[in-house]
mmCIF file with all atom_site columns, C-alpha atoms in Angstrom:
data_model
loop_
_atom_site.group_PDB
_atom_site.id
_atom_site.type_symbol
_atom_site.label_atom_id
_atom_site.label_alt_id
_atom_site.label_comp_id
_atom_site.label_asym_id
_atom_site.label_entity_id
_atom_site.label_seq_id
_atom_site.pdbx_PDB_ins_code
_atom_site.Cartn_x
_atom_site.Cartn_y
_atom_site.Cartn_z
_atom_site.occupancy
_atom_site.B_iso_or_equiv
_atom_site.pdbx_formal_charge
_atom_site.auth_seq_id
_atom_site.auth_comp_id
_atom_site.auth_asym_id
_atom_site.auth_atom_id
_atom_site.pdbx_PDB_model_num
ATOM 1   C CA . UNK M 1 1   ? -26.149 9.926   -6.061  1.00 66.00 ? 1   UNK M CA 1
ATOM 2   C CA . UNK M 1 2   ? -22.788 8.189   -5.634  1.00 83.00 ? 2   UNK M CA 1
ATOM 3   C CA . UNK M 1 3   ? -22.434 6.032   -2.539  1.00 96.00 ? 3   UNK M CA 1
ATOM 4   C CA . UNK M 1 4   ? -19.668 5.643   0.006   1.00 98.00 ? 4   UNK M CA 1
ATOM 5   C CA . UNK M 1 5   ? -16.564 3.480   -0.315  1.00 98.00 ? 5   UNK M CA 1
ATOM 6   C CA . UNK M 1 6   ? -13.720 2.346   1.949   1.00 98.00 ? 6   UNK M CA 1
ATOM 7   C CA . UNK M 1 7   ? -10.048 2.845   1.074   1.00 98.00 ? 7   UNK M CA 1
ATOM 8   C CA . UNK M 1 8   ? -7.256  0.899   2.772   1.00 98.00 ? 8   UNK M CA 1
ATOM 9   C CA . UNK M 1 9   ? -3.574  1.752   2.750   1.00 97.00 ? 9   UNK M CA 1
ATOM 10  C CA . UNK M 1 10  ? -1.513  -1.407  2.239   1.00 96.00 ? 10  UNK M CA 1
ATOM 11  C CA . UNK M 1 11  ? 1.715   -1.539  4.262   1.00 92.00 ? 11  UNK M CA 1
ATOM 12  C CA . UNK M 1 12  ? 1.229   -1.683  8.062   1.00 91.00 ? 12  UNK M CA 1
ATOM 13  C CA . UNK M 1 13  ? -2.500  -1.141  7.586   1.00 96.00 ? 13  UNK M CA 1
ATOM 14  C CA . UNK M 1 14  ? -3.732  -4.135  5.623   1.00 97.00 ? 14  UNK M CA 1
ATOM 15  C CA . UNK M 1 15  ? -0.380  -5.926  5.986   1.00 96.00 ? 15  UNK M CA 1
ATOM 16  C CA . UNK M 1 16  ? 1.921   -5.905  9.011   1.00 92.00 ? 16  UNK M CA 1
ATOM 17  C CA . UNK M 1 17  ? 4.990   -5.140  6.874   1.00 86.00 ? 17  UNK M CA 1
ATOM 18  C CA . UNK M 1 18  ? 6.029   -3.684  3.519   1.00 84.00 ? 18  UNK M CA 1
ATOM 19  C CA . UNK M 1 19  ? 4.755   -5.791  0.626   1.00 87.00 ? 19  UNK M CA 1
ATOM 20  C CA . UNK M 1 20  ? 7.525   -4.778  -1.781  1.00 79.00 ? 20  UNK M CA 1
ATOM 21  C CA . UNK M 1 21  ? 10.255  -5.400  0.788   1.00 80.00 ? 21  UNK M CA 1
ATOM 22  C CA . UNK M 1 22  ? 8.726   -8.729  1.776   1.00 85.00 ? 22  UNK M CA 1
ATOM 23  C CA . UNK M 1 23  ? 9.132   -9.698  -1.880  1.00 85.00 ? 23  UNK M CA 1
ATOM 24  C CA . UNK M 1 24  ? 12.785  -8.556  -2.023  1.00 77.00 ? 24  UNK M CA 1
ATOM 25  C CA . UNK M 1 25  ? 14.229  -12.041 -1.283  1.00 79.00 ? 25  UNK M CA 1
ATOM 26  C CA . UNK M 1 26  ? 12.037  -13.436 -4.068  1.00 82.00 ? 26  UNK M CA 1
ATOM 27  C CA . UNK M 1 27  ? 13.348  -10.753 -6.423  1.00 77.00 ? 27  UNK M CA 1
ATOM 28  C CA . UNK M 1 28  ? 16.877  -11.716 -5.396  1.00 75.00 ? 28  UNK M CA 1
ATOM 29  C CA . UNK M 1 29  ? 16.254  -15.428 -6.029  1.00 78.00 ? 29  UNK M CA 1
ATOM 30  C CA . UNK M 1 30  ? 15.032  -14.543 -9.547  1.00 71.00 ? 30  UNK M CA 1
ATOM 31  C CA . UNK M 1 31  ? 18.160  -12.387 -10.060 1.00 68.00 ? 31  UNK M CA 1
ATOM 32  C CA . UNK M 1 32  ? 16.034  -9.265  -10.330 1.00 66.00 ? 32  UNK M CA 1
ATOM 33  C CA . UNK M 1 33  ? 18.110  -7.460  -7.723  1.00 60.00 ? 33  UNK M CA 1
ATOM 34  C CA . UNK M 1 34  ? 21.706  -7.749  -6.552  1.00 62.00 ? 34  UNK M CA 1
ATOM 35  C CA . UNK M 1 35  ? 22.925  -8.766  -3.106  1.00 59.00 ? 35  UNK M CA 1
ATOM 36  C CA . UNK M 1 36  ? 23.751  -5.108  -2.446  1.00 62.00 ? 36  UNK M CA 1
ATOM 37  C CA . UNK M 1 37  ? 20.227  -4.045  -3.384  1.00 59.00 ? 37  UNK M CA 1
ATOM 38  C CA . UNK M 1 38  ? 18.842  -6.754  -1.113  1.00 50.00 ? 38  UNK M CA 1
ATOM 39  C CA . UNK M 1 39  ? 20.942  -5.363  1.745   1.00 50.00 ? 39  UNK M CA 1
ATOM 40  C CA . UNK M 1 40  ? 19.598  -1.867  1.022   1.00 56.00 ? 40  UNK M CA 1
ATOM 41  C CA . UNK M 1 41  ? 16.081  -3.290  1.104   1.00 52.00 ? 41  UNK M CA 1
ATOM 42  C CA . UNK M 1 42  ? 16.811  -4.829  4.503   1.00 50.00 ? 42  UNK M CA 1
ATOM 43  C CA . UNK M 1 43  ? 18.067  -1.459  5.774   1.00 49.00 ? 43  UNK M CA 1
ATOM 44  C CA . UNK M 1 44  ? 14.935  0.255   4.474   1.00 52.00 ? 44  UNK M CA 1
ATOM 45  C CA . UNK M 1 45  ? 12.814  -2.416  6.163   1.00 50.00 ? 45  UNK M CA 1
ATOM 46  C CA . UNK M 1 46  ? 14.490  -1.556  9.489   1.00 46.00 ? 46  UNK M CA 1
ATOM 47  C CA . UNK M 1 47  ? 13.758  2.131   8.953   1.00 50.00 ? 47  UNK M CA 1
ATOM 48  C CA . UNK M 1 48  ? 10.207  1.272   7.930   1.00 50.00 ? 48  UNK M CA 1
ATOM 49  C CA . UNK M 1 49  ? 9.685   -0.650  11.163  1.00 49.00 ? 49  UNK M CA 1
ATOM 50  C CA . UNK M 1 50  ? 11.107  2.214   13.257  1.00 49.00 ? 50  UNK M CA 1
ATOM 51  C CA . UNK M 1 51  ? 8.508   4.465   11.573  1.00 54.00 ? 51  UNK M CA 1
ATOM 52  C CA . UNK M 1 52  ? 8.228   8.208   11.303  1.00 55.00 ? 52  UNK M CA 1
ATOM 53  C CA . UNK M 1 53  ? 10.046  8.572   7.971   1.00 57.00 ? 53  UNK M CA 1
ATOM 54  C CA . UNK M 1 54  ? 9.245   11.655  5.924   1.00 57.00 ? 54  UNK M CA 1
ATOM 55  C CA . UNK M 1 55  ? 7.113   11.840  2.786   1.00 57.00 ? 55  UNK M CA 1
ATOM 56  C CA . UNK M 1 56  ? 10.245  12.662  0.758   1.00 61.00 ? 56  UNK M CA 1
ATOM 57  C CA . UNK M 1 57  ? 11.975  9.535   2.072   1.00 56.00 ? 57  UNK M CA 1
ATOM 58  C CA . UNK M 1 58  ? 8.983   7.414   1.048   1.00 59.00 ? 58  UNK M CA 1
ATOM 59  C CA . UNK M 1 59  ? 8.965   9.067   -2.384  1.00 56.00 ? 59  UNK M CA 1
ATOM 60  C CA . UNK M 1 60  ? 12.691  8.451   -2.952  1.00 60.00 ? 60  UNK M CA 1
ATOM 61  C CA . UNK M 1 61  ? 12.397  4.820   -1.863  1.00 59.00 ? 61  UNK M CA 1
ATOM 62  C CA . UNK M 1 62  ? 9.504   4.298   -4.290  1.00 60.00 ? 62  UNK M CA 1
ATOM 63  C CA . UNK M 1 63  ? 11.474  5.881   -7.144  1.00 61.00 ? 63  UNK M CA 1
ATOM 64  C CA . UNK M 1 64  ? 14.547  3.751   -6.389  1.00 60.00 ? 64  UNK M CA 1
ATOM 65  C CA . UNK M 1 65  ? 12.346  0.669   -6.374  1.00 63.00 ? 65  UNK M CA 1
ATOM 66  C CA . UNK M 1 66  ? 11.034  1.422   -9.850  1.00 70.00 ? 66  UNK M CA 1
ATOM 67  C CA . UNK M 1 67  ? 14.556  1.868   -11.243 1.00 70.00 ? 67  UNK M CA 1
ATOM 68  C CA . UNK M 1 68  ? 15.403  -1.646  -10.083 1.00 72.00 ? 68  UNK M CA 1
ATOM 69  C CA . UNK M 1 69  ? 12.610  -2.973  -12.299 1.00 78.00 ? 69  UNK M CA 1
ATOM 70  C CA . UNK M 1 70  ? 14.019  -1.519  -15.525 1.00 82.00 ? 70  UNK M CA 1
ATOM 71  C CA . UNK M 1 71  ? 13.944  -4.168  -18.261 1.00 85.00 ? 71  UNK M CA 1
ATOM 72  C CA . UNK M 1 72  ? 11.832  -6.623  -16.265 1.00 84.00 ? 72  UNK M CA 1
ATOM 73  C CA . UNK M 1 73  ? 8.656   -7.936  -17.871 1.00 89.00 ? 73  UNK M CA 1
ATOM 74  C CA . UNK M 1 74  ? 5.330   -6.696  -16.495 1.00 91.00 ? 74  UNK M CA 1
ATOM 75  C CA . UNK M 1 75  ? 3.845   -10.130 -17.165 1.00 90.00 ? 75  UNK M CA 1
ATOM 76  C CA . UNK M 1 76  ? 6.663   -11.839 -15.251 1.00 87.00 ? 76  UNK M CA 1
ATOM 77  C CA . UNK M 1 77  ? 6.122   -9.454  -12.343 1.00 88.00 ? 77  UNK M CA 1
ATOM 78  C CA . UNK M 1 78  ? 2.447   -10.364 -12.152 1.00 91.00 ? 78  UNK M CA 1
ATOM 79  C CA . UNK M 1 79  ? 3.288   -14.070 -12.226 1.00 91.00 ? 79  UNK M CA 1
ATOM 80  C CA . UNK M 1 80  ? 5.970   -13.645 -9.548  1.00 90.00 ? 80  UNK M CA 1
ATOM 81  C CA . UNK M 1 81  ? 3.554   -11.900 -7.169  1.00 92.00 ? 81  UNK M CA 1
ATOM 82  C CA . UNK M 1 82  ? 0.821   -14.471 -7.798  1.00 94.00 ? 82  UNK M CA 1
ATOM 83  C CA . UNK M 1 83  ? 3.304   -17.273 -7.040  1.00 92.00 ? 83  UNK M CA 1
ATOM 84  C CA . UNK M 1 84  ? 4.406   -15.484 -3.850  1.00 92.00 ? 84  UNK M CA 1
ATOM 85  C CA . UNK M 1 85  ? 0.946   -14.595 -2.552  1.00 94.00 ? 85  UNK M CA 1
ATOM 86  C CA . UNK M 1 86  ? 0.261   -17.618 -0.370  1.00 92.00 ? 86  UNK M CA 1
ATOM 87  C CA . UNK M 1 87  ? 3.799   -18.145 0.946   1.00 92.00 ? 87  UNK M CA 1
ATOM 88  C CA . UNK M 1 88  ? 5.028   -14.548 1.364   1.00 93.00 ? 88  UNK M CA 1
ATOM 89  C CA . UNK M 1 89  ? 2.190   -12.029 1.362   1.00 95.00 ? 89  UNK M CA 1
ATOM 90  C CA . UNK M 1 90  ? -0.913  -13.669 2.792   1.00 95.00 ? 90  UNK M CA 1
ATOM 91  C CA . UNK M 1 91  ? 0.824   -14.460 6.130   1.00 95.00 ? 91  UNK M CA 1
ATOM 92  C CA . UNK M 1 92  ? 1.303   -10.696 6.550   1.00 95.00 ? 92  UNK M CA 1
ATOM 93  C CA . UNK M 1 93  ? -2.411  -9.879  6.370   1.00 97.00 ? 93  UNK M CA 1
ATOM 94  C CA . UNK M 1 94  ? -4.057  -8.528  9.524   1.00 98.00 ? 94  UNK M CA 1
ATOM 95  C CA . UNK M 1 95  ? -7.250  -10.382 10.489  1.00 97.00 ? 95  UNK M CA 1
ATOM 96  C CA . UNK M 1 96  ? -8.750  -7.114  11.763  1.00 97.00 ? 96  UNK M CA 1
ATOM 97  C CA . UNK M 1 97  ? -8.375  -5.491  8.346   1.00 97.00 ? 97  UNK M CA 1
ATOM 98  C CA . UNK M 1 98  ? -10.297 -8.314  6.689   1.00 97.00 ? 98  UNK M CA 1
ATOM 99  C CA . UNK M 1 99  ? -13.019 -7.969  9.342   1.00 97.00 ? 99  UNK M CA 1
ATOM 100 C CA . UNK M 1 100 ? -13.362 -4.322  8.348   1.00 98.00 ? 100 UNK M CA 1
ATOM 101 C CA . UNK M 1 101 ? -13.521 -5.259  4.673   1.00 97.00 ? 101 UNK M CA 1
ATOM 102 C CA . UNK M 1 102 ? -16.486 -7.508  5.443   1.00 97.00 ? 102 UNK M CA 1
ATOM 103 C CA . UNK M 1 103 ? -18.055 -4.760  7.558   1.00 97.00 ? 103 UNK M CA 1
ATOM 104 C CA . UNK M 1 104 ? -18.005 -2.339  4.626   1.00 98.00 ? 104 UNK M CA 1
ATOM 105 C CA . UNK M 1 105 ? -19.223 -4.997  2.214   1.00 96.00 ? 105 UNK M CA 1
ATOM 106 C CA . UNK M 1 106 ? -22.244 -5.665  4.421   1.00 96.00 ? 106 UNK M CA 1
ATOM 107 C CA . UNK M 1 107 ? -23.006 -1.963  4.179   1.00 96.00 ? 107 UNK M CA 1
ATOM 108 C CA . UNK M 1 108 ? -22.853 -2.170  0.398   1.00 96.00 ? 108 UNK M CA 1
ATOM 109 C CA . UNK M 1 109 ? -19.656 -0.126  0.193   1.00 97.00 ? 109 UNK M CA 1
ATOM 110 C CA . UNK M 1 110 ? -16.941 -1.035  -2.345  1.00 97.00 ? 110 UNK M CA 1
ATOM 111 C CA . UNK M 1 111 ? -13.480 -1.571  -0.856  1.00 98.00 ? 111 UNK M CA 1
ATOM 112 C CA . UNK M 1 112 ? -10.186 -0.489  -2.404  1.00 98.00 ? 112 UNK M CA 1
ATOM 113 C CA . UNK M 1 113 ? -6.485  -0.806  -1.655  1.00 98.00 ? 113 UNK M CA 1
ATOM 114 C CA . UNK M 1 114 ? -4.635  2.486   -2.232  1.00 97.00 ? 114 UNK M CA 1
ATOM 115 C CA . UNK M 1 115 ? -0.846  2.297   -2.001  1.00 94.00 ? 115 UNK M CA 1
ATOM 116 C CA . UNK M 1 116 ? 2.450   3.730   -3.241  1.00 89.00 ? 116 UNK M CA 1
ATOM 117 C CA . UNK M 1 117 ? 3.455   0.135   -4.017  1.00 90.00 ? 117 UNK M CA 1
ATOM 118 C CA . UNK M 1 118 ? 3.660   -0.945  -7.659  1.00 91.00 ? 118 UNK M CA 1
ATOM 119 C CA . UNK M 1 119 ? 0.230   -1.358  -9.268  1.00 94.00 ? 119 UNK M CA 1
ATOM 120 C CA . UNK M 1 120 ? 0.867   -4.975  -10.282 1.00 93.00 ? 120 UNK M CA 1
ATOM 121 C CA . UNK M 1 121 ? 1.675   -5.952  -6.680  1.00 93.00 ? 121 UNK M CA 1
ATOM 122 C CA . UNK M 1 122 ? -1.327  -4.098  -5.266  1.00 96.00 ? 122 UNK M CA 1
ATOM 123 C CA . UNK M 1 123 ? -3.650  -5.577  -7.897  1.00 96.00 ? 123 UNK M CA 1
ATOM 124 C CA . UNK M 1 124 ? -2.675  -9.178  -7.155  1.00 96.00 ? 124 UNK M CA 1
ATOM 125 C CA . UNK M 1 125 ? -3.184  -8.650  -3.415  1.00 96.00 ? 125 UNK M CA 1
ATOM 126 C CA . UNK M 1 126 ? -6.539  -6.943  -3.992  1.00 97.00 ? 126 UNK M CA 1
ATOM 127 C CA . UNK M 1 127 ? -7.747  -9.726  -6.292  1.00 97.00 ? 127 UNK M CA 1
ATOM 128 C CA . UNK M 1 128 ? -6.612  -12.440 -3.895  1.00 96.00 ? 128 UNK M CA 1
ATOM 129 C CA . UNK M 1 129 ? -8.297  -10.828 -0.871  1.00 96.00 ? 129 UNK M CA 1
ATOM 130 C CA . UNK M 1 130 ? -11.520 -9.957  -2.688  1.00 95.00 ? 130 UNK M CA 1
ATOM 131 C CA . UNK M 1 131 ? -11.231 -6.172  -2.916  1.00 97.00 ? 131 UNK M CA 1
ATOM 132 C CA . UNK M 1 132 ? -13.228 -4.297  -5.535  1.00 97.00 ? 132 UNK M CA 1
ATOM 133 C CA . UNK M 1 133 ? -10.268 -2.335  -6.835  1.00 96.00 ? 133 UNK M CA 1
ATOM 134 C CA . UNK M 1 134 ? -6.591  -1.487  -6.483  1.00 97.00 ? 134 UNK M CA 1
ATOM 135 C CA . UNK M 1 135 ? -4.800  1.823   -6.923  1.00 97.00 ? 135 UNK M CA 1
ATOM 136 C CA . UNK M 1 136 ? -1.005  1.751   -6.915  1.00 95.00 ? 136 UNK M CA 1
ATOM 137 C CA . UNK M 1 137 ? 2.020   3.373   -8.489  1.00 92.00 ? 137 UNK M CA 1
ATOM 138 C CA . UNK M 1 138 ? 2.081   2.824   -12.250 1.00 93.00 ? 138 UNK M CA 1
ATOM 139 C CA . UNK M 1 139 ? 5.451   2.296   -13.908 1.00 91.00 ? 139 UNK M CA 1
ATOM 140 C CA . UNK M 1 140 ? 5.877   3.052   -17.594 1.00 93.00 ? 140 UNK M CA 1
ATOM 141 C CA . UNK M 1 141 ? 5.989   -0.048  -19.811 1.00 94.00 ? 141 UNK M CA 1
ATOM 142 C CA . UNK M 1 142 ? 7.554   -0.270  -23.281 1.00 94.00 ? 142 UNK M CA 1
ATOM 143 C CA . UNK M 1 143 ? 7.485   -3.482  -25.325 1.00 94.00 ? 143 UNK M CA 1
ATOM 144 C CA . UNK M 1 144 ? 6.072   -5.272  -22.301 1.00 91.00 ? 144 UNK M CA 1
ATOM 145 C CA . UNK M 1 145 ? 8.941   -4.253  -19.991 1.00 92.00 ? 145 UNK M CA 1
ATOM 146 C CA . UNK M 1 146 ? 9.275   -1.659  -17.260 1.00 91.00 ? 146 UNK M CA 1
ATOM 147 C CA . UNK M 1 147 ? 11.322  1.438   -18.085 1.00 92.00 ? 147 UNK M CA 1
ATOM 148 C CA . UNK M 1 148 ? 11.830  2.402   -14.431 1.00 86.00 ? 148 UNK M CA 1
ATOM 149 C CA . UNK M 1 149 ? 9.959   5.684   -14.925 1.00 89.00 ? 149 UNK M CA 1
ATOM 150 C CA . UNK M 1 150 ? 6.800   6.416   -12.993 1.00 88.00 ? 150 UNK M CA 1
ATOM 151 C CA . UNK M 1 151 ? 3.612   7.400   -14.824 1.00 91.00 ? 151 UNK M CA 1
ATOM 152 C CA . UNK M 1 152 ? 1.481   7.691   -11.690 1.00 90.00 ? 152 UNK M CA 1
ATOM 153 C CA . UNK M 1 153 ? 3.348   7.844   -8.392  1.00 87.00 ? 153 UNK M CA 1
ATOM 154 C CA . UNK M 1 154 ? 0.889   7.290   -5.581  1.00 88.00 ? 154 UNK M CA 1
ATOM 155 C CA . UNK M 1 155 ? 1.996   8.739   -2.271  1.00 81.00 ? 155 UNK M CA 1
ATOM 156 C CA . UNK M 1 156 ? 1.109   11.641  0.027   1.00 80.00 ? 156 UNK M CA 1
ATOM 157 C CA . UNK M 1 157 ? -1.315  14.082  -1.630  1.00 91.00 ? 157 UNK M CA 1
ATOM 158 C CA . UNK M 1 158 ? -1.408  12.014  -4.845  1.00 93.00 ? 158 UNK M CA 1
ATOM 159 C CA . UNK M 1 159 ? -3.295  9.270   -2.995  1.00 95.00 ? 159 UNK M CA 1
ATOM 160 C CA . UNK M 1 160 ? -5.923  11.831  -2.063  1.00 96.00 ? 160 UNK M CA 1
ATOM 161 C CA . UNK M 1 161 ? -6.232  13.099  -5.642  1.00 96.00 ? 161 UNK M CA 1
ATOM 162 C CA . UNK M 1 162 ? -6.588  9.556   -6.925  1.00 96.00 ? 162 UNK M CA 1
ATOM 163 C CA . UNK M 1 163 ? -9.640  8.739   -4.801  1.00 97.00 ? 163 UNK M CA 1
ATOM 164 C CA . UNK M 1 164 ? -11.102 12.182  -5.473  1.00 96.00 ? 164 UNK M CA 1
ATOM 165 C CA . UNK M 1 165 ? -11.240 11.236  -9.152  1.00 95.00 ? 165 UNK M CA 1
ATOM 166 C CA . UNK M 1 166 ? -13.485 8.257   -8.386  1.00 95.00 ? 166 UNK M CA 1
ATOM 167 C CA . UNK M 1 167 ? -17.259 8.551   -8.410  1.00 92.00 ? 167 UNK M CA 1
ATOM 168 C CA . UNK M 1 168 ? -17.954 8.131   -4.687  1.00 97.00 ? 168 UNK M CA 1
ATOM 169 C CA . UNK M 1 169 ? -19.385 10.266  -1.926  1.00 97.00 ? 169 UNK M CA 1
ATOM 170 C CA . UNK M 1 170 ? -16.144 10.963  -0.077  1.00 98.00 ? 170 UNK M CA 1
ATOM 171 C CA . UNK M 1 171 ? -17.903 12.744  2.783   1.00 97.00 ? 171 UNK M CA 1
ATOM 172 C CA . UNK M 1 172 ? -19.563 9.407   3.575   1.00 98.00 ? 172 UNK M CA 1
ATOM 173 C CA . UNK M 1 173 ? -16.458 7.319   2.815   1.00 98.00 ? 173 UNK M CA 1
ATOM 174 C CA . UNK M 1 174 ? -13.733 5.884   5.051   1.00 98.00 ? 174 UNK M CA 1
ATOM 175 C CA . UNK M 1 175 ? -9.949  5.737   4.774   1.00 98.00 ? 175 UNK M CA 1
ATOM 176 C CA . UNK M 1 176 ? -7.541  3.630   6.837   1.00 98.00 ? 176 UNK M CA 1
ATOM 177 C CA . UNK M 1 177 ? -3.804  4.331   7.176   1.00 97.00 ? 177 UNK M CA 1
ATOM 178 C CA . UNK M 1 178 ? -0.900  4.036   9.609   1.00 95.00 ? 178 UNK M CA 1
ATOM 179 C CA . UNK M 1 179 ? 1.295   6.944   8.514   1.00 92.00 ? 179 UNK M CA 1
ATOM 180 C CA . UNK M 1 180 ? 1.345   10.708  8.963   1.00 93.00 ? 180 UNK M CA 1
ATOM 181 C CA . UNK M 1 181 ? 2.542   10.911  5.342   1.00 91.00 ? 181 UNK M CA 1
ATOM 182 C CA . UNK M 1 182 ? -0.987  9.844   4.406   1.00 95.00 ? 182 UNK M CA 1
ATOM 183 C CA . UNK M 1 183 ? -2.680  12.823  6.067   1.00 96.00 ? 183 UNK M CA 1
ATOM 184 C CA . UNK M 1 184 ? -4.001  14.196  2.734   1.00 96.00 ? 184 UNK M CA 1
ATOM 185 C CA . UNK M 1 185 ? -5.450  10.738  1.995   1.00 97.00 ? 185 UNK M CA 1
ATOM 186 C CA . UNK M 1 186 ? -7.104  10.573  5.412   1.00 98.00 ? 186 UNK M CA 1
ATOM 187 C CA . UNK M 1 187 ? -8.390  14.130  5.215   1.00 98.00 ? 187 UNK M CA 1
ATOM 188 C CA . UNK M 1 188 ? -9.996  13.503  1.814   1.00 98.00 ? 188 UNK M CA 1
ATOM 189 C CA . UNK M 1 189 ? -12.951 11.637  3.365   1.00 98.00 ? 189 UNK M CA 1
ATOM 190 C CA . UNK M 1 190 ? -15.495 12.162  6.099   1.00 98.00 ? 190 UNK M CA 1
ATOM 191 C CA . UNK M 1 191 ? -14.375 9.166   8.161   1.00 98.00 ? 191 UNK M CA 1
ATOM 192 C CA . UNK M 1 192 ? -10.573 8.898   8.526   1.00 98.00 ? 192 UNK M CA 1
ATOM 193 C CA . UNK M 1 193 ? -9.246  6.087   10.717  1.00 98.00 ? 193 UNK M CA 1
ATOM 194 C CA . UNK M 1 194 ? -5.691  5.698   12.064  1.00 98.00 ? 194 UNK M CA 1
ATOM 195 C CA . UNK M 1 195 ? -4.479  2.085   12.144  1.00 98.00 ? 195 UNK M CA 1
ATOM 196 C CA . UNK M 1 196 ? -1.348  1.185   14.140  1.00 95.00 ? 196 UNK M CA 1
ATOM 197 C CA . UNK M 1 197 ? -0.425  4.864   13.719  1.00 96.00 ? 197 UNK M CA 1
ATOM 198 C CA . UNK M 1 198 ? 3.062   6.287   13.868  1.00 93.00 ? 198 UNK M CA 1
ATOM 199 C CA . UNK M 1 199 ? 3.709   8.877   16.569  1.00 93.00 ? 199 UNK M CA 1
ATOM 200 C CA . UNK M 1 200 ? 2.826   11.913  14.439  1.00 94.00 ? 200 UNK M CA 1
ATOM 201 C CA . UNK M 1 201 ? -0.389  10.408  13.114  1.00 96.00 ? 201 UNK M CA 1
ATOM 202 C CA . UNK M 1 202 ? -1.399  9.241   16.596  1.00 97.00 ? 202 UNK M CA 1
ATOM 203 C CA . UNK M 1 203 ? -1.043  12.790  17.858  1.00 97.00 ? 203 UNK M CA 1
ATOM 204 C CA . UNK M 1 204 ? -3.076  14.250  14.969  1.00 98.00 ? 204 UNK M CA 1
ATOM 205 C CA . UNK M 1 205 ? -5.777  11.585  15.327  1.00 98.00 ? 205 UNK M CA 1
ATOM 206 C CA . UNK M 1 206 ? -6.102  12.247  19.049  1.00 98.00 ? 206 UNK M CA 1
ATOM 207 C CA . UNK M 1 207 ? -6.324  16.007  18.495  1.00 98.00 ? 207 UNK M CA 1
ATOM 208 C CA . UNK M 1 208 ? -9.012  15.629  15.829  1.00 98.00 ? 208 UNK M CA 1
ATOM 209 C CA . UNK M 1 209 ? -10.999 12.862  17.478  1.00 98.00 ? 209 UNK M CA 1
ATOM 210 C CA . UNK M 1 210 ? -10.325 10.289  14.766  1.00 98.00 ? 210 UNK M CA 1
ATOM 211 C CA . UNK M 1 211 ? -10.696 6.596   15.691  1.00 98.00 ? 211 UNK M CA 1
ATOM 212 C CA . UNK M 1 212 ? -7.397  4.861   16.462  1.00 98.00 ? 212 UNK M CA 1
ATOM 213 C CA . UNK M 1 213 ? -7.282  1.105   15.869  1.00 98.00 ? 213 UNK M CA 1
ATOM 214 C CA . UNK M 1 214 ? -4.569  -1.360  16.873  1.00 97.00 ? 214 UNK M CA 1
ATOM 215 C CA . UNK M 1 215 ? -4.220  -4.428  14.665  1.00 97.00 ? 215 UNK M CA 1
ATOM 216 C CA . UNK M 1 216 ? -2.177  -7.449  15.662  1.00 94.00 ? 216 UNK M CA 1
ATOM 217 C CA . UNK M 1 217 ? -3.932  -10.687 14.733  1.00 95.00 ? 217 UNK M CA 1
ATOM 218 C CA . UNK M 1 218 ? -2.736  -12.684 11.759  1.00 93.00 ? 218 UNK M CA 1
ATOM 219 C CA . UNK M 1 219 ? -5.464  -13.675 9.309   1.00 91.00 ? 219 UNK M CA 1
ATOM 220 C CA . UNK M 1 220 ? -6.235  -17.383 9.218   1.00 69.00 ? 220 UNK M CA 1
#
């Protein structure tokens, strides 16, 4: 029989901010994005911090982000994220999330990151932090370069479908997320957990008796 697993959302669950937007200044320094696009990223970051954005807003932001990557090398993206991991991304990691990763590992449960962020970004973070797998948005690649078109967008109900395709006992599994847009993802398992939840998710979690966790410590 398949065993249980634990699935972590990335932004504001495992990390205290948006991974892709944290990398925006790096993209700008490599001339991947324009100053105007960097300003738009800053505006989105403000909206992200305010919370409560709709699933459609998240979807549109993800699609816009992929278009920016058109013509950029997949290999260069991987190298950029690896180079930025220690300086940009690791300082965003919540210590409490890593404690939970170890908790599930001690129980013999594989741990995954599941995010609407680009697969290459999610994969580097998962590898660096010792996760067993990473599931992110996959962008089409031709001749080694991104086309800007999504092959597998991973948000809302698509996150739920993605873990349902894995060979685990979801009734015994756990998901962690901060956003009400991830309700299908949370509902896909027997043990949903709200982490630093937005107002809508906090209300749903309270009504359904789901655990609500507050993370705040920076990982060492």
